[in-house]
Short mmCIF file of C-alpha atoms and ligand atoms in Angstrom, two decimals:
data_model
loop_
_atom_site.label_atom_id
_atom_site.label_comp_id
_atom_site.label_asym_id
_atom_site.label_seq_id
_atom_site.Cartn_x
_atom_site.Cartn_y
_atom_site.Cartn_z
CA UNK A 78 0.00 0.00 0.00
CA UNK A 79 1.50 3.66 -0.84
CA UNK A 80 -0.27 6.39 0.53
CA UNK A 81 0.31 10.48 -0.35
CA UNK A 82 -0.64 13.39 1.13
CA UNK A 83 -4.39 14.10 0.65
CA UNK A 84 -6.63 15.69 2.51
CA UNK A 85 -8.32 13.35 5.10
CA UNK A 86 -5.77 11.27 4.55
CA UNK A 87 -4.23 11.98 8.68
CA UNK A 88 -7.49 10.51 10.12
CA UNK A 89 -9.01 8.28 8.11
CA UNK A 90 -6.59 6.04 6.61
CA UNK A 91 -6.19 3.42 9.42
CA UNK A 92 -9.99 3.45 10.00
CA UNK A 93 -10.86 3.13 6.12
CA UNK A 94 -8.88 1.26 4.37
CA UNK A 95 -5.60 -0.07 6.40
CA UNK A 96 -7.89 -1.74 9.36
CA UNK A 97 -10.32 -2.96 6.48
CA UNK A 98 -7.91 -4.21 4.41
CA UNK A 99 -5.98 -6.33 7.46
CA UNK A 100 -9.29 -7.45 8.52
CA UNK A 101 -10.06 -9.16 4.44
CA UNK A 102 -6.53 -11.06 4.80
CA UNK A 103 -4.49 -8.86 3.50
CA UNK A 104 -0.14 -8.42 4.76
CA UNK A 105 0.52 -4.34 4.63
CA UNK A 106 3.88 -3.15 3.55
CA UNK A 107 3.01 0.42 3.81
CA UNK A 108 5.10 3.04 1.98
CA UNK A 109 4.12 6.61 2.59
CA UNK A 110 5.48 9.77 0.52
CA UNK A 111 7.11 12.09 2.62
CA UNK A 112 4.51 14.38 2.89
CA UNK A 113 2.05 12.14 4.21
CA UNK A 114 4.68 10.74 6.51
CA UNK A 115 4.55 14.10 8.30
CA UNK A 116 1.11 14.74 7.99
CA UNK A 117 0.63 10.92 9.75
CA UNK A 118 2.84 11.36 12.59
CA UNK A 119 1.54 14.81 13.44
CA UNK A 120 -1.70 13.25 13.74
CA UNK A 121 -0.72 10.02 15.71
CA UNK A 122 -1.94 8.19 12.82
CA UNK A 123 1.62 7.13 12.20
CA UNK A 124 1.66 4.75 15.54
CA UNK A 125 -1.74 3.49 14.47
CA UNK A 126 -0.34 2.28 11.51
CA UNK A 127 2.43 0.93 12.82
CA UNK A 128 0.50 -1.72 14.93
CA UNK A 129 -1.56 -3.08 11.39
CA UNK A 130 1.32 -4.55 10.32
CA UNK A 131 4.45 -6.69 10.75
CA UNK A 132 6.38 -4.67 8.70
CA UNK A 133 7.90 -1.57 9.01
CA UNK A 134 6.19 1.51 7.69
CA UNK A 135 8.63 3.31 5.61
CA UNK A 136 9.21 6.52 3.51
CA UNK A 137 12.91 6.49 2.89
CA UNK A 138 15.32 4.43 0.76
CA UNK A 139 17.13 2.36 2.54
CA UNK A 140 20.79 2.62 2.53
CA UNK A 141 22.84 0.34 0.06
CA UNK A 142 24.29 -2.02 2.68
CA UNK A 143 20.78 -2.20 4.44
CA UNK A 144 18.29 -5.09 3.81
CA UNK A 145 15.14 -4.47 2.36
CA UNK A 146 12.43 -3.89 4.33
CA UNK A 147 9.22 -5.30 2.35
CA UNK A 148 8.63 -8.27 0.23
CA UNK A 149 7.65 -7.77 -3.38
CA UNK A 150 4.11 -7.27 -3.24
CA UNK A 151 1.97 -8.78 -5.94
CA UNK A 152 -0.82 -5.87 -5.41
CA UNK A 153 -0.13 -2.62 -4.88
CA UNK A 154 -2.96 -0.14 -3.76
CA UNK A 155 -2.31 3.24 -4.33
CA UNK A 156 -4.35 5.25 -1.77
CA UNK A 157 -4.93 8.46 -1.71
CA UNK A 158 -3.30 9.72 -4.48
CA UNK A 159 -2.29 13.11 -4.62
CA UNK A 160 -2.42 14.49 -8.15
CA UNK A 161 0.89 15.50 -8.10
CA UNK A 162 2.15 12.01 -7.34
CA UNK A 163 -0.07 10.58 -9.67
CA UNK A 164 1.23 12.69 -12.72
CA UNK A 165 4.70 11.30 -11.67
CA UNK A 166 3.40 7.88 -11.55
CA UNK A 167 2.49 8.33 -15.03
CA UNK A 168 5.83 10.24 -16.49
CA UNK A 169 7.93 7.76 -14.34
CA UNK A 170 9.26 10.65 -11.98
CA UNK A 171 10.96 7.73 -9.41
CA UNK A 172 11.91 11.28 -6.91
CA UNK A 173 11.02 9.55 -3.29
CA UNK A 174 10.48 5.81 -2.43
CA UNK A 175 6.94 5.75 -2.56
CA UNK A 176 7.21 6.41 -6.74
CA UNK A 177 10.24 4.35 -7.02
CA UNK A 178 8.21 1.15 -5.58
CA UNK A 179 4.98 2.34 -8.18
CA UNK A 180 7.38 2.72 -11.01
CA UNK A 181 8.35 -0.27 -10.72
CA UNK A 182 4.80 -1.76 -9.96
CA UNK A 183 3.37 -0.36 -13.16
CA UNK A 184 6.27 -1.97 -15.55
CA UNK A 185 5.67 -5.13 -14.15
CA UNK A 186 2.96 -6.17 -16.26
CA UNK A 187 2.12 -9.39 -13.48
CA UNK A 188 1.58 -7.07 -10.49
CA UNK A 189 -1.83 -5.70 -9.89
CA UNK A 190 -1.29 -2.13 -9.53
CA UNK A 191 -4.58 0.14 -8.02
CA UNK A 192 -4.29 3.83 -8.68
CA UNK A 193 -6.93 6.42 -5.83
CA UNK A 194 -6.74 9.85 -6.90
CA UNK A 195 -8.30 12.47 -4.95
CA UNK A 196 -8.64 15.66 -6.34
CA UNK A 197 -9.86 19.28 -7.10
CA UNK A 198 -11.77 20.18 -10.07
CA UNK A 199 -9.30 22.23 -10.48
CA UNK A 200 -6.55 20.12 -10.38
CA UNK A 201 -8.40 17.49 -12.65
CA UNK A 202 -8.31 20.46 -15.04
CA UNK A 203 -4.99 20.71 -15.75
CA UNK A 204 -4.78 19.65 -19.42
CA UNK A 205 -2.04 17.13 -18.79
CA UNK A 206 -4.27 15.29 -16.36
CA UNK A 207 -6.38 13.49 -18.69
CA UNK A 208 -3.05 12.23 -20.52
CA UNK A 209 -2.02 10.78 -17.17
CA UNK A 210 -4.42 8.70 -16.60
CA UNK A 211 -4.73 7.04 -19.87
CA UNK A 212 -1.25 6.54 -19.61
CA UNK A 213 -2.30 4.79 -16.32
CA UNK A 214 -4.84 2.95 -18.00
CA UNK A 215 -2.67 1.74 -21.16
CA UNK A 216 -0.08 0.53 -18.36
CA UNK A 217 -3.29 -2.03 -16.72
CA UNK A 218 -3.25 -0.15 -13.96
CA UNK A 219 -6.95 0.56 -12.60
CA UNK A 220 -8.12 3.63 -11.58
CA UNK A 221 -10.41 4.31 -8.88
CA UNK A 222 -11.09 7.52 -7.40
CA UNK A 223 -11.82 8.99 -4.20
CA UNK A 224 -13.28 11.61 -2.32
CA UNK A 225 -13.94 13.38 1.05
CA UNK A 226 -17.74 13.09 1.04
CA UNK A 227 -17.08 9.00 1.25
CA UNK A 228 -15.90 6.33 3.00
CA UNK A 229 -12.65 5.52 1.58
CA UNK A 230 -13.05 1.73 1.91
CA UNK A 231 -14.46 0.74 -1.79
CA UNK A 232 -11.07 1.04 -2.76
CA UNK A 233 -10.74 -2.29 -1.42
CA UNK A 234 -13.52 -4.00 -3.71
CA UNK A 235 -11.05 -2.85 -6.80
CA UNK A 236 -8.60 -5.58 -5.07
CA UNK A 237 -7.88 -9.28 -6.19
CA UNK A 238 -8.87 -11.57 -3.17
CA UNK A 239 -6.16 -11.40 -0.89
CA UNK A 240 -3.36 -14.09 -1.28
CA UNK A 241 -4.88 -14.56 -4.78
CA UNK A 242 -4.61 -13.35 -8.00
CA UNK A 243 -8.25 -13.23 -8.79
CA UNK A 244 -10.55 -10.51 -8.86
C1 FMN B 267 -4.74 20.28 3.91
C2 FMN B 267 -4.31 19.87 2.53
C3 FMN B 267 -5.11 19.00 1.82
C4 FMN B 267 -4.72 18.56 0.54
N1 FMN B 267 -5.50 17.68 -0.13
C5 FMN B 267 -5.11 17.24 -1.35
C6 FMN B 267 -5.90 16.27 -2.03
O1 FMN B 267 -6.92 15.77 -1.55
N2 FMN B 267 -5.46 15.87 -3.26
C7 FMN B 267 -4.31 16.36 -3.82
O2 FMN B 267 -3.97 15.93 -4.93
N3 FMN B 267 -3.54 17.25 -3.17
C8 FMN B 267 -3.91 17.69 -1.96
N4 FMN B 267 -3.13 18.58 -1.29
C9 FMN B 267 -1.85 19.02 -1.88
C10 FMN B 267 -0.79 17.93 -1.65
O3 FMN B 267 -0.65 17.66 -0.28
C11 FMN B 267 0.56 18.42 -2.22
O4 FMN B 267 0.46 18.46 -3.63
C12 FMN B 267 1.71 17.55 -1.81
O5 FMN B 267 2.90 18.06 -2.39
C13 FMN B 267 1.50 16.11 -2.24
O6 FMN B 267 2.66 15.38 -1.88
P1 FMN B 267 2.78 13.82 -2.10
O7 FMN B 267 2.06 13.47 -3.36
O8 FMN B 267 4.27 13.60 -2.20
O9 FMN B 267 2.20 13.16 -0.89
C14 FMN B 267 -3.50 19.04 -0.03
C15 FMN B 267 -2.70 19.92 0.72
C16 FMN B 267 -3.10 20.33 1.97
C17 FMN B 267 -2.21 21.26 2.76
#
């Protein structure tokens, strides 16, 4: 799971979609961007997070001597997605470890790969958005956005069964 820095996203995402997602069978290796790193541990959400899973919850490369921290997930759920991160996604702008584990998600045609945006109208109006996202698309990735006005949680529905590859 990679999570950026959207708004909501400092309250709600243990409650809607990490808990949830533990509680359908599913391992987390949660990667945050930097951003919502900080917004997380201001909030205490951070800790909370911390106790869903086994692993650690990282934002940072790790150095070259240093094992790596996560398995290689076979899923990856992208949620929320800031639009900013998203556009990189799609141009393949690997700038923090959050977009260099998605990078390498989406050219792996075998992993599922989930993409949440969340977004202003205004920001969906930027005329390179619409590019991005069938550059998403074109890449299998699926698409599935989100908003504040609802539960977060459908993400999960977008999912293969956990510890499967099927829908
Ligand atoms: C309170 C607040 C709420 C925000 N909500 C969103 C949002 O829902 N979607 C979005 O794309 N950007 C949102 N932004 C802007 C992103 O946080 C900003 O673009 C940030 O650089 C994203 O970093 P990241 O993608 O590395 O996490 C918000 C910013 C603030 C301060």
């Amino acid at each position: 799971m990679v999570v950026a820095a959207c708004y909501g996203v400092d309250r709600r995402l243990c409650d809607e979609i990490a808990r949830p997602a533990v509680e359908r069978g599913w391992r987390l290796a949660i990667t945050l961007t930097p951003t919502a790193e900080r917004w997380l541990t201001a909030s205490g959400e951070f800790e909370r997070l911390t106790q869903l899973t086994d692993l650690p919850v990282r934002s940072r490369s790790r150095l070259p001597g240093e094992p790596r921290p996560h398995p290689d997930p076979r899923t990856f759920l992208f949620a929320p997605a800031s639009a900013g991160s998203t556009a990189k996604l799609a141009l393949g702008i690997a700038d923090n470890q959050a977009l260099t584990v998605l990078c390498e998600a989406l050219g792996d045609p075998s992993v599922h790969v989930s993409v949440c945006p969340q977004l202003s109208d205004a920001q969906a109006g930027h005329p390179a958005w619409p590019g991005h996202l069938a550059t998403l698309r074109s890449a299998g990735a699926l698409v599935t956005p989100v908003s504040p006005d609802r539960a977060w949680t459908h993400v999960l529905d977008a999912l293969p069964v956990a510890g499967t590859d099927r829908p």
